[in-house]
Tab-separated table of N, CA and C and ligand atoms in Angstrom:
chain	number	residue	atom	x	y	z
A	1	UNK	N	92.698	53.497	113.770
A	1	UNK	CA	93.407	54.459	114.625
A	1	UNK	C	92.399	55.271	115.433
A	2	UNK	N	92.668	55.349	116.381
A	2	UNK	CA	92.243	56.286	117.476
A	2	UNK	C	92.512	57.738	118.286
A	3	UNK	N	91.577	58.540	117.686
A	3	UNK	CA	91.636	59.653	117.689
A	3	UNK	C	91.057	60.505	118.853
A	4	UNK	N	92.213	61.299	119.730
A	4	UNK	CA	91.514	61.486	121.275
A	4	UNK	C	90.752	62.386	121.477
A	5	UNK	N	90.281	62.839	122.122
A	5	UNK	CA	88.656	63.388	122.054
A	5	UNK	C	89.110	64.846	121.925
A	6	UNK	N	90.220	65.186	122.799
A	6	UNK	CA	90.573	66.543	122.614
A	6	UNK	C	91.387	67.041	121.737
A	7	UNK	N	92.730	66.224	120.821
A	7	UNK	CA	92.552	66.352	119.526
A	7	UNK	C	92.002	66.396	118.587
A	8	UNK	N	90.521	65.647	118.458
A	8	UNK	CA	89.796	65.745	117.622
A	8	UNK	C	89.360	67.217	117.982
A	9	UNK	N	88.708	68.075	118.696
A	9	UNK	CA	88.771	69.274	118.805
A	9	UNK	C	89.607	70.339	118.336
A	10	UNK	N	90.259	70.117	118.659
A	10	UNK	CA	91.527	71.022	118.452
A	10	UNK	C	92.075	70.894	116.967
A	11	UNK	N	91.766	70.180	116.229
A	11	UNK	CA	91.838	69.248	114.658
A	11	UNK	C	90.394	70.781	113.782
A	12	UNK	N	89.652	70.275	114.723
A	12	UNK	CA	88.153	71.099	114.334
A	12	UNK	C	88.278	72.429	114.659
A	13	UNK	N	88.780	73.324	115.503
A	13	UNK	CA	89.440	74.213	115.950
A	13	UNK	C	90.283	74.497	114.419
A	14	UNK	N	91.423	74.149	114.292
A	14	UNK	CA	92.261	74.685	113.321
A	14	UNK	C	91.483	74.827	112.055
A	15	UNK	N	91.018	73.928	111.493
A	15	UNK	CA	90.409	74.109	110.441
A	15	UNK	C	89.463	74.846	110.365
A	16	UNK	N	88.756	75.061	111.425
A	16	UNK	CA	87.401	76.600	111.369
A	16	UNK	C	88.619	77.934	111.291
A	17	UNK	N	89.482	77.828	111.790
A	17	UNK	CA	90.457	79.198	112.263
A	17	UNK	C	91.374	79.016	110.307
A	18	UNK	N	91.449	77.873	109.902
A	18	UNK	CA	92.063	78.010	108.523
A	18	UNK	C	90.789	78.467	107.796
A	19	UNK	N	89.834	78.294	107.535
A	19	UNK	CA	88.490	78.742	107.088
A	19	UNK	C	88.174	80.177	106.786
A	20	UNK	N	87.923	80.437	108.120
A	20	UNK	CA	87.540	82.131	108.378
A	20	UNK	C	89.074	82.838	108.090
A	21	UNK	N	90.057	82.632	107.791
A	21	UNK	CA	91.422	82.961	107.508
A	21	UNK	C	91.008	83.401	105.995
A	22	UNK	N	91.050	82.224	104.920
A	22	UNK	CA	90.779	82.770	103.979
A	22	UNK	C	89.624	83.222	103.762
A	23	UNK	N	87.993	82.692	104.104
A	23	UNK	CA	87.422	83.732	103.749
A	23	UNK	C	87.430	85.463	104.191
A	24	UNK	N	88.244	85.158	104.988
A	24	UNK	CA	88.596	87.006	105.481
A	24	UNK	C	89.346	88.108	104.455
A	25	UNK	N	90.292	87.157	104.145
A	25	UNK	CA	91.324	87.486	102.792
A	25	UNK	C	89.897	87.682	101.561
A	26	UNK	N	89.625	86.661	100.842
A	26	UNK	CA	88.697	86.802	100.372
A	26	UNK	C	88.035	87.699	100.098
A	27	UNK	N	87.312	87.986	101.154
A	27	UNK	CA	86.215	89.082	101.306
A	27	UNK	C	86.969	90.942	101.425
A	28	UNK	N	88.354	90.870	101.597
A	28	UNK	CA	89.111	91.745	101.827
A	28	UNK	C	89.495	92.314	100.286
A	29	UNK	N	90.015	91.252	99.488
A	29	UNK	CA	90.224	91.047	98.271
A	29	UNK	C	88.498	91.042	97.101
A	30	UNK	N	87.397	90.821	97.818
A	30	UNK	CA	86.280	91.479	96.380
A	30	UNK	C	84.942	90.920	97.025
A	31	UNK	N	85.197	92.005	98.448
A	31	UNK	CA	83.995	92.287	98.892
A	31	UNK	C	83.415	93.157	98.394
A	32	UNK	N	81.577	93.477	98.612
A	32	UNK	CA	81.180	94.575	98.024
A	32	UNK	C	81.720	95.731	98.610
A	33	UNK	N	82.210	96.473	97.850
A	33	UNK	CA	82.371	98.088	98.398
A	33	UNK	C	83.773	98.054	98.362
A	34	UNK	N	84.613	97.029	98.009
A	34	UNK	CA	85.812	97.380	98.506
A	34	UNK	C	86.697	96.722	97.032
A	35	UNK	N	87.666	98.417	96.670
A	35	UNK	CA	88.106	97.814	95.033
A	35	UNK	C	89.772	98.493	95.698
A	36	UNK	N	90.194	97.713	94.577
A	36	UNK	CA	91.580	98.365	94.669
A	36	UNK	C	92.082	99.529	94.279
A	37	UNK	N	93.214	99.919	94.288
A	37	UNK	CA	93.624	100.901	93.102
A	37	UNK	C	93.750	100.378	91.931
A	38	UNK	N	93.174	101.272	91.045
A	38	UNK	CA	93.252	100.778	88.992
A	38	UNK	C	94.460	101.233	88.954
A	39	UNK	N	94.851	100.289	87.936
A	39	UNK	CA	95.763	100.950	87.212
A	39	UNK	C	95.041	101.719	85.590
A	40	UNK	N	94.198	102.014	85.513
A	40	UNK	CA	93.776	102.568	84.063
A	40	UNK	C	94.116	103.648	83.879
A	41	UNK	N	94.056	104.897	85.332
A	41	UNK	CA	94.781	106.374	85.160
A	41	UNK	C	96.380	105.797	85.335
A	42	UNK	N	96.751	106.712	84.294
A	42	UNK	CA	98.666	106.578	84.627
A	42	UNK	C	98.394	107.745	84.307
A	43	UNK	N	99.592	108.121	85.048
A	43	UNK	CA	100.197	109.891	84.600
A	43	UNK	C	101.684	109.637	84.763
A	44	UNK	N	102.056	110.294	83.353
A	44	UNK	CA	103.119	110.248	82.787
A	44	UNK	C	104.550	111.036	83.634
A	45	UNK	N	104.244	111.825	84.089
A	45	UNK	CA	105.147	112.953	84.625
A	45	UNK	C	104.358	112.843	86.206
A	46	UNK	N	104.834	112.240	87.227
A	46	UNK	CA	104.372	112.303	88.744
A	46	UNK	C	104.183	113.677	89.252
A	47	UNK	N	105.422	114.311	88.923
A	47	UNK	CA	105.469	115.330	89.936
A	47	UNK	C	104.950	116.664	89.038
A	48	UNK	N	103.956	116.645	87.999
A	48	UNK	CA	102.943	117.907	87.242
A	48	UNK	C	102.286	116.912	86.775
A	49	UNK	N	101.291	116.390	88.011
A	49	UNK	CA	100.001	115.140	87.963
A	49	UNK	C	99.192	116.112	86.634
A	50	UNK	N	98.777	117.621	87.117
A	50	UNK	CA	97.731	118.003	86.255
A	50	UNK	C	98.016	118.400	85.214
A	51	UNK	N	98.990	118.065	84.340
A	51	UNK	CA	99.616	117.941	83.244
A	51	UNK	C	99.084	116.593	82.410
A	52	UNK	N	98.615	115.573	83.390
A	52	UNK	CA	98.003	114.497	82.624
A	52	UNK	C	96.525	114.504	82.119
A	53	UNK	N	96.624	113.983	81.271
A	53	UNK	CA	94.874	113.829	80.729
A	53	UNK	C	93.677	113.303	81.561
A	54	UNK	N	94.408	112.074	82.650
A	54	UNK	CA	93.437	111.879	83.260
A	54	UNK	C	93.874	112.444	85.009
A	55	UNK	N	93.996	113.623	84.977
A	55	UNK	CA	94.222	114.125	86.167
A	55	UNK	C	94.028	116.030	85.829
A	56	UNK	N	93.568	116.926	87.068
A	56	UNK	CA	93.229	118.038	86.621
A	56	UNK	C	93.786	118.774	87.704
A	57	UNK	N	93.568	120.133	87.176
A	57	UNK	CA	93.915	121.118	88.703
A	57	UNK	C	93.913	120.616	89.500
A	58	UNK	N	94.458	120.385	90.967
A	58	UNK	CA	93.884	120.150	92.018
A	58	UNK	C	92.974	121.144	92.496
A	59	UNK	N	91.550	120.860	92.908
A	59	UNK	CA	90.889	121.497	93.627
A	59	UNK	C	89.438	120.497	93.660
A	60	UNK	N	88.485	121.592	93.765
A	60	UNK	CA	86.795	121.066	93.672
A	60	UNK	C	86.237	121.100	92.202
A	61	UNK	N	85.245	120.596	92.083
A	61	UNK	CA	85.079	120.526	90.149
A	61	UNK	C	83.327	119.748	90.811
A	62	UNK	N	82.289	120.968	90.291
A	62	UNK	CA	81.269	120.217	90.584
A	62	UNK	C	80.692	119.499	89.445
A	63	UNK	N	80.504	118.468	89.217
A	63	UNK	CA	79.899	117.678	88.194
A	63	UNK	C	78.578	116.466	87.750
A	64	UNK	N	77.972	117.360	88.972
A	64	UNK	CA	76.367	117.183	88.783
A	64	UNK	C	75.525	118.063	89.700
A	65	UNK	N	73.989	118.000	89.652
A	65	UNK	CA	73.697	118.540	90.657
A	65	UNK	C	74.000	118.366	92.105
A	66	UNK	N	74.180	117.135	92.532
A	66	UNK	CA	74.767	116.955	94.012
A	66	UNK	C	76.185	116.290	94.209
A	67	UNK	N	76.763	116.416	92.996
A	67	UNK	CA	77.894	115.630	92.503
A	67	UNK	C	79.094	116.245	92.334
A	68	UNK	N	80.476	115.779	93.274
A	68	UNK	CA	81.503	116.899	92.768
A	68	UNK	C	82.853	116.030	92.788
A	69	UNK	N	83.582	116.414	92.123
A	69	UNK	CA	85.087	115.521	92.320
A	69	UNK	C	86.409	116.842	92.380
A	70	UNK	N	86.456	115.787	93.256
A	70	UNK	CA	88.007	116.332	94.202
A	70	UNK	C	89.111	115.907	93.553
A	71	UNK	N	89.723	116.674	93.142
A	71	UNK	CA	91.528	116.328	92.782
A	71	UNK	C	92.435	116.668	93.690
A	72	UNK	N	92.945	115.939	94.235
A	72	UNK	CA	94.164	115.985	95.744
A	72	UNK	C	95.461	115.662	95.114
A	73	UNK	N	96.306	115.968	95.534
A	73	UNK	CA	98.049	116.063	95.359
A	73	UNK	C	98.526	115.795	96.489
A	74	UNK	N	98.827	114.826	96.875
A	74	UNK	CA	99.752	114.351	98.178
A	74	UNK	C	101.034	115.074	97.906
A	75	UNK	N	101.973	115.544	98.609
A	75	UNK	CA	103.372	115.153	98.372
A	75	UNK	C	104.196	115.910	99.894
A	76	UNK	N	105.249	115.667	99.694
A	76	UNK	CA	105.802	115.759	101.179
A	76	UNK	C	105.882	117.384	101.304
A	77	UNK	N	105.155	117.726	102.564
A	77	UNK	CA	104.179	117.026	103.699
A	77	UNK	C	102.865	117.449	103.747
A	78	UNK	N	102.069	117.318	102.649
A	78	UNK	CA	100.690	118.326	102.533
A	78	UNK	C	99.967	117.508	101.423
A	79	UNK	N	98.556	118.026	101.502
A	79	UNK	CA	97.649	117.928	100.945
A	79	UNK	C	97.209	119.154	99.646
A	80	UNK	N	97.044	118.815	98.276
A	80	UNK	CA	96.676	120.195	98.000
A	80	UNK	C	95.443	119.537	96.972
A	81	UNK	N	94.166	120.222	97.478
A	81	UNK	CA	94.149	121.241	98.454
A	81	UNK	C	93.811	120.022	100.013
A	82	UNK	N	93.544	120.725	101.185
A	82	UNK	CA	93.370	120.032	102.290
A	82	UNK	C	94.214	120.400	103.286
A	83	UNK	N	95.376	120.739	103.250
A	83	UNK	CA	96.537	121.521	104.707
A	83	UNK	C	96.158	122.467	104.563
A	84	UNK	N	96.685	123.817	103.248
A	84	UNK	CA	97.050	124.893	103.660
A	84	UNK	C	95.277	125.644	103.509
A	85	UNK	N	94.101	124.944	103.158
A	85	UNK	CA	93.112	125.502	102.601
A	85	UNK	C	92.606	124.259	102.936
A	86	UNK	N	91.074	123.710	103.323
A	86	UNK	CA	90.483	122.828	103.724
A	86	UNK	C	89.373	122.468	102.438
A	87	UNK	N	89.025	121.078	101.987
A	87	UNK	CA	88.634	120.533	100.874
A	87	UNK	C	87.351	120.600	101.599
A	88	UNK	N	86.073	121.986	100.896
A	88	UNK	CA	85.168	121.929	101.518
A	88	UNK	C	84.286	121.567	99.865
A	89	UNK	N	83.077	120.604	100.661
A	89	UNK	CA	81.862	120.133	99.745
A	89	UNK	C	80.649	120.965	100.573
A	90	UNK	N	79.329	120.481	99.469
A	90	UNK	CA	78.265	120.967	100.836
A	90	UNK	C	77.937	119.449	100.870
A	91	UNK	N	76.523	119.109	102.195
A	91	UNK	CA	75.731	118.534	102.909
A	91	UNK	C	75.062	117.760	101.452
A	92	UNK	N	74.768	116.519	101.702
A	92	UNK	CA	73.869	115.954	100.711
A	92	UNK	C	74.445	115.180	99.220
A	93	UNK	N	76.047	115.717	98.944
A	93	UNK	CA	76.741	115.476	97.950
A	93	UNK	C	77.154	113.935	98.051
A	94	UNK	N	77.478	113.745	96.809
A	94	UNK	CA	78.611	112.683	96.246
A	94	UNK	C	79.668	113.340	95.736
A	95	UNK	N	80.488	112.441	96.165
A	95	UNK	CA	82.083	112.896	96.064
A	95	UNK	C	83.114	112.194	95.870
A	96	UNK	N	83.475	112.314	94.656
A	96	UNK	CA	84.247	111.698	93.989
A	96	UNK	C	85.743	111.882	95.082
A	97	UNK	N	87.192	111.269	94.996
A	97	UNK	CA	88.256	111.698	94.739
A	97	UNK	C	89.060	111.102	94.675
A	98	UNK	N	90.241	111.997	93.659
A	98	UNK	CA	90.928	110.761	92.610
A	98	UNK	C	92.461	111.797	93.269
A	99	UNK	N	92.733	111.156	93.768
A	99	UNK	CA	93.861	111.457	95.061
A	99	UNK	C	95.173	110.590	94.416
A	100	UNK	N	96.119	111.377	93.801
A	100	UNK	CA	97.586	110.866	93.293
A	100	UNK	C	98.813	111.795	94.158
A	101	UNK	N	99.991	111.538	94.331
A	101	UNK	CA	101.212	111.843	94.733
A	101	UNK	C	102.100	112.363	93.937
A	102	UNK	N	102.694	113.326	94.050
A	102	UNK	CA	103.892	114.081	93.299
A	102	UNK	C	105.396	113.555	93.667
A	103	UNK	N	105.354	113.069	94.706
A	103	UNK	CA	106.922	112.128	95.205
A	103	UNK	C	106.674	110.570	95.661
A	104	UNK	N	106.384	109.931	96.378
A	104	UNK	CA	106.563	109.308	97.525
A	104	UNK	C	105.343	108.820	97.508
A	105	UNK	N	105.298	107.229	97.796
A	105	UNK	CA	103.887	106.865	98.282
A	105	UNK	C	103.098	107.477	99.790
A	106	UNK	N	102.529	108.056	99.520
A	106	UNK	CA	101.455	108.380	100.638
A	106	UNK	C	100.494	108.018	101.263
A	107	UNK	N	99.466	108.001	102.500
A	107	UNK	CA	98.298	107.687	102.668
A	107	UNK	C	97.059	108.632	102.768
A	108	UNK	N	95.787	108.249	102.170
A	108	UNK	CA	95.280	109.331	102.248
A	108	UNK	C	93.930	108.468	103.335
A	109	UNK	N	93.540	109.207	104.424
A	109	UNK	CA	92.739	108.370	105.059
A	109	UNK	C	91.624	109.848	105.924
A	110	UNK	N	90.293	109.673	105.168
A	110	UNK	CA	89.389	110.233	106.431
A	110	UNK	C	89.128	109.846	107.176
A	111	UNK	N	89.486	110.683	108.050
A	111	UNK	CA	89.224	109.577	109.857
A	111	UNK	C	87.343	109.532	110.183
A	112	UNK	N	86.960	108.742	110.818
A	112	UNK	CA	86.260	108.921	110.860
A	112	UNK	C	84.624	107.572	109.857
A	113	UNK	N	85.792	107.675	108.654
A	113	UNK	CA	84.821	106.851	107.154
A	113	UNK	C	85.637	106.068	106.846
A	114	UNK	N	85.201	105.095	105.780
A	114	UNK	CA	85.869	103.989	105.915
A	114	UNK	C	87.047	104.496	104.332
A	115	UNK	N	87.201	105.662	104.261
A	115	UNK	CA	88.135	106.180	103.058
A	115	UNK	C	89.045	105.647	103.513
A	116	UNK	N	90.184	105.568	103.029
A	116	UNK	CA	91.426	105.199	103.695
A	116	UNK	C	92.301	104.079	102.903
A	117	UNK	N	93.142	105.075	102.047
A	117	UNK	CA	93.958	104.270	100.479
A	117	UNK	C	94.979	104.569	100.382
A	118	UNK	N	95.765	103.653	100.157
A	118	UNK	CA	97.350	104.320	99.568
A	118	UNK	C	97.218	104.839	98.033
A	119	UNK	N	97.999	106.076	98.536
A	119	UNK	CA	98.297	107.326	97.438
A	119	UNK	C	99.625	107.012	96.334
A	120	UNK	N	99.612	106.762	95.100
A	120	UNK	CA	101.044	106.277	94.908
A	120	UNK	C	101.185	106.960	93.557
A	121	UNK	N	102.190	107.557	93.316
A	121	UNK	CA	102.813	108.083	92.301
A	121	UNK	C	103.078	107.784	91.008
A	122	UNK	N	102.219	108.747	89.924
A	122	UNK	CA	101.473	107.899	88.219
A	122	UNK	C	100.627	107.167	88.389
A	123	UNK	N	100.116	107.034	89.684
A	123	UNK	CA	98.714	106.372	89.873
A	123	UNK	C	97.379	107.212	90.403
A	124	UNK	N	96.083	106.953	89.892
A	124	UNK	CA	95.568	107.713	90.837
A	124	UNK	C	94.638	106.840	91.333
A	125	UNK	N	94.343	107.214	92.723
A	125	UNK	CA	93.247	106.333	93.641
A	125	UNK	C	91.940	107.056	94.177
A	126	UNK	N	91.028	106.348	92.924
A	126	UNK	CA	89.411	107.232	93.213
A	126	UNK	C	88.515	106.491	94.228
A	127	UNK	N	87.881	107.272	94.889
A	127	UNK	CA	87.369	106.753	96.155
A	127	UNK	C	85.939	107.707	96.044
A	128	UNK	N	84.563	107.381	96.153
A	128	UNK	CA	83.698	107.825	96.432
A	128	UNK	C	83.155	108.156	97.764
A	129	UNK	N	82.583	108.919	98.258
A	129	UNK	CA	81.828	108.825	99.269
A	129	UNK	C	80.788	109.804	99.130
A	130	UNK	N	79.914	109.398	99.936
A	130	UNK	CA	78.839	110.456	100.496
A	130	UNK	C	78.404	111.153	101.340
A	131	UNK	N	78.369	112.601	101.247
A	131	UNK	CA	78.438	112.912	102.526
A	131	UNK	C	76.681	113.513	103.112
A	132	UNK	N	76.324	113.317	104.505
A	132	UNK	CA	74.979	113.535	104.286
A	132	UNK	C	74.480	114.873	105.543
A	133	UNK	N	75.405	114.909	106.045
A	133	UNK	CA	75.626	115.906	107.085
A	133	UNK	C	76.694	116.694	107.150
A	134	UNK	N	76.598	117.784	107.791
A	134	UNK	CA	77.752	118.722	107.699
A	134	UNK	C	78.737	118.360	109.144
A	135	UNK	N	79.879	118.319	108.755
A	135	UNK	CA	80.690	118.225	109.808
A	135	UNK	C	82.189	118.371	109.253
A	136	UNK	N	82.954	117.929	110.374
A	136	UNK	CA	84.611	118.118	109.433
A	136	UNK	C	85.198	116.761	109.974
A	137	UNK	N	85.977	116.574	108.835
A	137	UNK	CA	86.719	115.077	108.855
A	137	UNK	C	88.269	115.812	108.942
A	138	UNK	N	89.067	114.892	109.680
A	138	UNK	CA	90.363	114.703	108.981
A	138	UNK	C	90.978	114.334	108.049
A	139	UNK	N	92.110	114.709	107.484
A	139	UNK	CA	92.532	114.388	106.677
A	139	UNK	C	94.242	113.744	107.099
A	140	UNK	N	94.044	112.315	106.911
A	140	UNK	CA	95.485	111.898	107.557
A	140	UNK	C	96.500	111.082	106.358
A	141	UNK	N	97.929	111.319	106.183
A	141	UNK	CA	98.520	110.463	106.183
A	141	UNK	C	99.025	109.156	107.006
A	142	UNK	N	99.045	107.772	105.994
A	142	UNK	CA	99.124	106.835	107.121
A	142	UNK	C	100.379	105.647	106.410
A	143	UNK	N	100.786	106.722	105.142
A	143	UNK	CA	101.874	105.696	104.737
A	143	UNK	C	103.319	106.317	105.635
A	144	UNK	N	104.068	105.886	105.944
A	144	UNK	CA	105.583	106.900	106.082
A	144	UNK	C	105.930	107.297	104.828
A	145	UNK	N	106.108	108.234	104.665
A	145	UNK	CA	106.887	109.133	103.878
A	145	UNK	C	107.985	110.080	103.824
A	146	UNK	N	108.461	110.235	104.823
A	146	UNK	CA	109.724	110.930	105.050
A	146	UNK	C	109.821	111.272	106.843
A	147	UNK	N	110.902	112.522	106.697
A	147	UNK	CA	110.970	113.464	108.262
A	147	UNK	C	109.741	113.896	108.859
A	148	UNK	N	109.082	114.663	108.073
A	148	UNK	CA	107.712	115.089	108.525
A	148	UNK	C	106.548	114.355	108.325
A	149	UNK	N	106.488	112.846	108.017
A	149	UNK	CA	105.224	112.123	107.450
A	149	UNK	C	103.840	112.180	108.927
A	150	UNK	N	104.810	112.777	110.125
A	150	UNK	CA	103.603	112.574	111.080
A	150	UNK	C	102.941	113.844	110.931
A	151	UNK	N	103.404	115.013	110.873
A	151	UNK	CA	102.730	116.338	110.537
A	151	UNK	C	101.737	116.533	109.155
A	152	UNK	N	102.058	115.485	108.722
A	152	UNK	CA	100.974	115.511	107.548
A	152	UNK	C	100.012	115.384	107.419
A	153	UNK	N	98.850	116.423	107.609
A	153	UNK	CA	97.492	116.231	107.730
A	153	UNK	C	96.570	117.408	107.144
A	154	UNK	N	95.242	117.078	107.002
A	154	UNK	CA	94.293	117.875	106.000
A	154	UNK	C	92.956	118.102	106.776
A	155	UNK	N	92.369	118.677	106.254
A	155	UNK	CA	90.665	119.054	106.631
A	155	UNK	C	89.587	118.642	105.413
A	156	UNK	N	88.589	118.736	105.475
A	156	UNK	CA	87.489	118.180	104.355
A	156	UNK	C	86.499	118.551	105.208
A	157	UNK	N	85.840	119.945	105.058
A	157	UNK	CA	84.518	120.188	105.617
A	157	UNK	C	83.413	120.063	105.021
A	158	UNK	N	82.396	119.586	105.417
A	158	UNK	CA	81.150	118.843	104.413
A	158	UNK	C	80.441	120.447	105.748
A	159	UNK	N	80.165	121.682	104.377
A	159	UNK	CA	79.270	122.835	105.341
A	159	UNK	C	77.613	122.549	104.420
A	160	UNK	N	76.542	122.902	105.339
A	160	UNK	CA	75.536	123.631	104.969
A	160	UNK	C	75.354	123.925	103.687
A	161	UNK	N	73.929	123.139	102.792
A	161	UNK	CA	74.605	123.739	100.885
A	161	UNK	C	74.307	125.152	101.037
A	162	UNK	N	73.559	125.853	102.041
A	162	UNK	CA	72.935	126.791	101.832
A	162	UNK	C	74.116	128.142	102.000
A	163	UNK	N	75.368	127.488	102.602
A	163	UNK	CA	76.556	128.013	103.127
A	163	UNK	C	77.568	127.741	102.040
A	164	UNK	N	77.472	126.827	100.918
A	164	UNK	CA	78.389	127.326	100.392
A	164	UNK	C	78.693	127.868	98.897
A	165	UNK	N	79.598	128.186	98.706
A	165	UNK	CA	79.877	128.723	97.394
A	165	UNK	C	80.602	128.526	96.239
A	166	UNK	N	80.545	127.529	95.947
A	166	UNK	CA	81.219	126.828	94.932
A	166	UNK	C	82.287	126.347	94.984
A	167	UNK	N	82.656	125.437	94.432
A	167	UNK	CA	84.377	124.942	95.130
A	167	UNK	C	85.493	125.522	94.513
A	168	UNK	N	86.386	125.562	94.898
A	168	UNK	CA	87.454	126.331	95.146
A	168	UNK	C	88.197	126.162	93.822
A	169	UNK	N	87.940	125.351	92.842
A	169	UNK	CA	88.375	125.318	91.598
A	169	UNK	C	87.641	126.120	90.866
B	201	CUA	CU1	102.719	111.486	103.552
B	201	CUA	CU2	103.191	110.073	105.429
């Protein structure tokens, strides 16, 4: 059988385009740097997250010398902390945050970094980053969540260590 020159292309064509298809998936699914949400934190009661063992106040909690973790509370339509009060670190840190929901799946996404996870309820979703300069990020929802899911948004200021004063927890 005889195979025409520009089908045979187009044959070679699909199969590079089926290729890079799954390795894209692939690499999406357990590339370096990129994990899912665990399920290992559950919290029992969604909506009094810091009632669970593996969940705390929401606020700042420093837990090393350049090391601090953030506890966030999504729920409709705010961040706590992050809307009504801005989730400030200093310059130079690692930063934990283990970001769960009191209603409704949410999104929690710094614009800007490659943060950017769905928030889901009895779950919590820890995300590291580092921050190495001072500046301010957003803080966005990007799941729908209700009437107000577009007004839903936060701050995260990474100030000066020399500027700040301990976190807000
Ligand atoms: Cu919360 Cu959209």
């Amino acid at each position: 059988m005889e195979i025409h020159r520009y089908e045979a292309a187009w044959i070679g064509v699909s199969l590079l385009l089926i290729v890079g298809w799954i390795a894209t998936v692939t690499y999406g699914a357990v590339g370096v740097g990129i994990t899912m949400v665990g399920d290992e934190a559950q919290i029992e009661e969604p909506s009094d997250p810091a009632a669970s063992e593996d969940f705390r106040e929401p606020g700042v909690y420093q837990t090393g010398p350049d090391e601090y973790a953030v506890y966030v509370v999504a729920r409709q339509f705010l961040f706590e902390p992050g809307t009504s009060e801005a989730i400030t670190v200093p310059a130079g840190s690692t930063v934990t945050l283990y970001v769960t929901s009191a209603d409704v799946i949410h999104g929690f996404q710094l614009v800007g970094t490659n943060v950017n996870a769905m928030v889901i309820p009895g779950q919590v979703t820890k995300m590291t980053v580092e921050f190495e300069e001072p500046g301010t990020y957003g803080i966005l929802c990007n799941e729908y969540c209700g009437a107000a899911h577009h007004a839903m948004e936060g701050r995260l200021e990474v100030v000066p260590p020399e500027e700040y004063d301990g976190g807000s927890a």
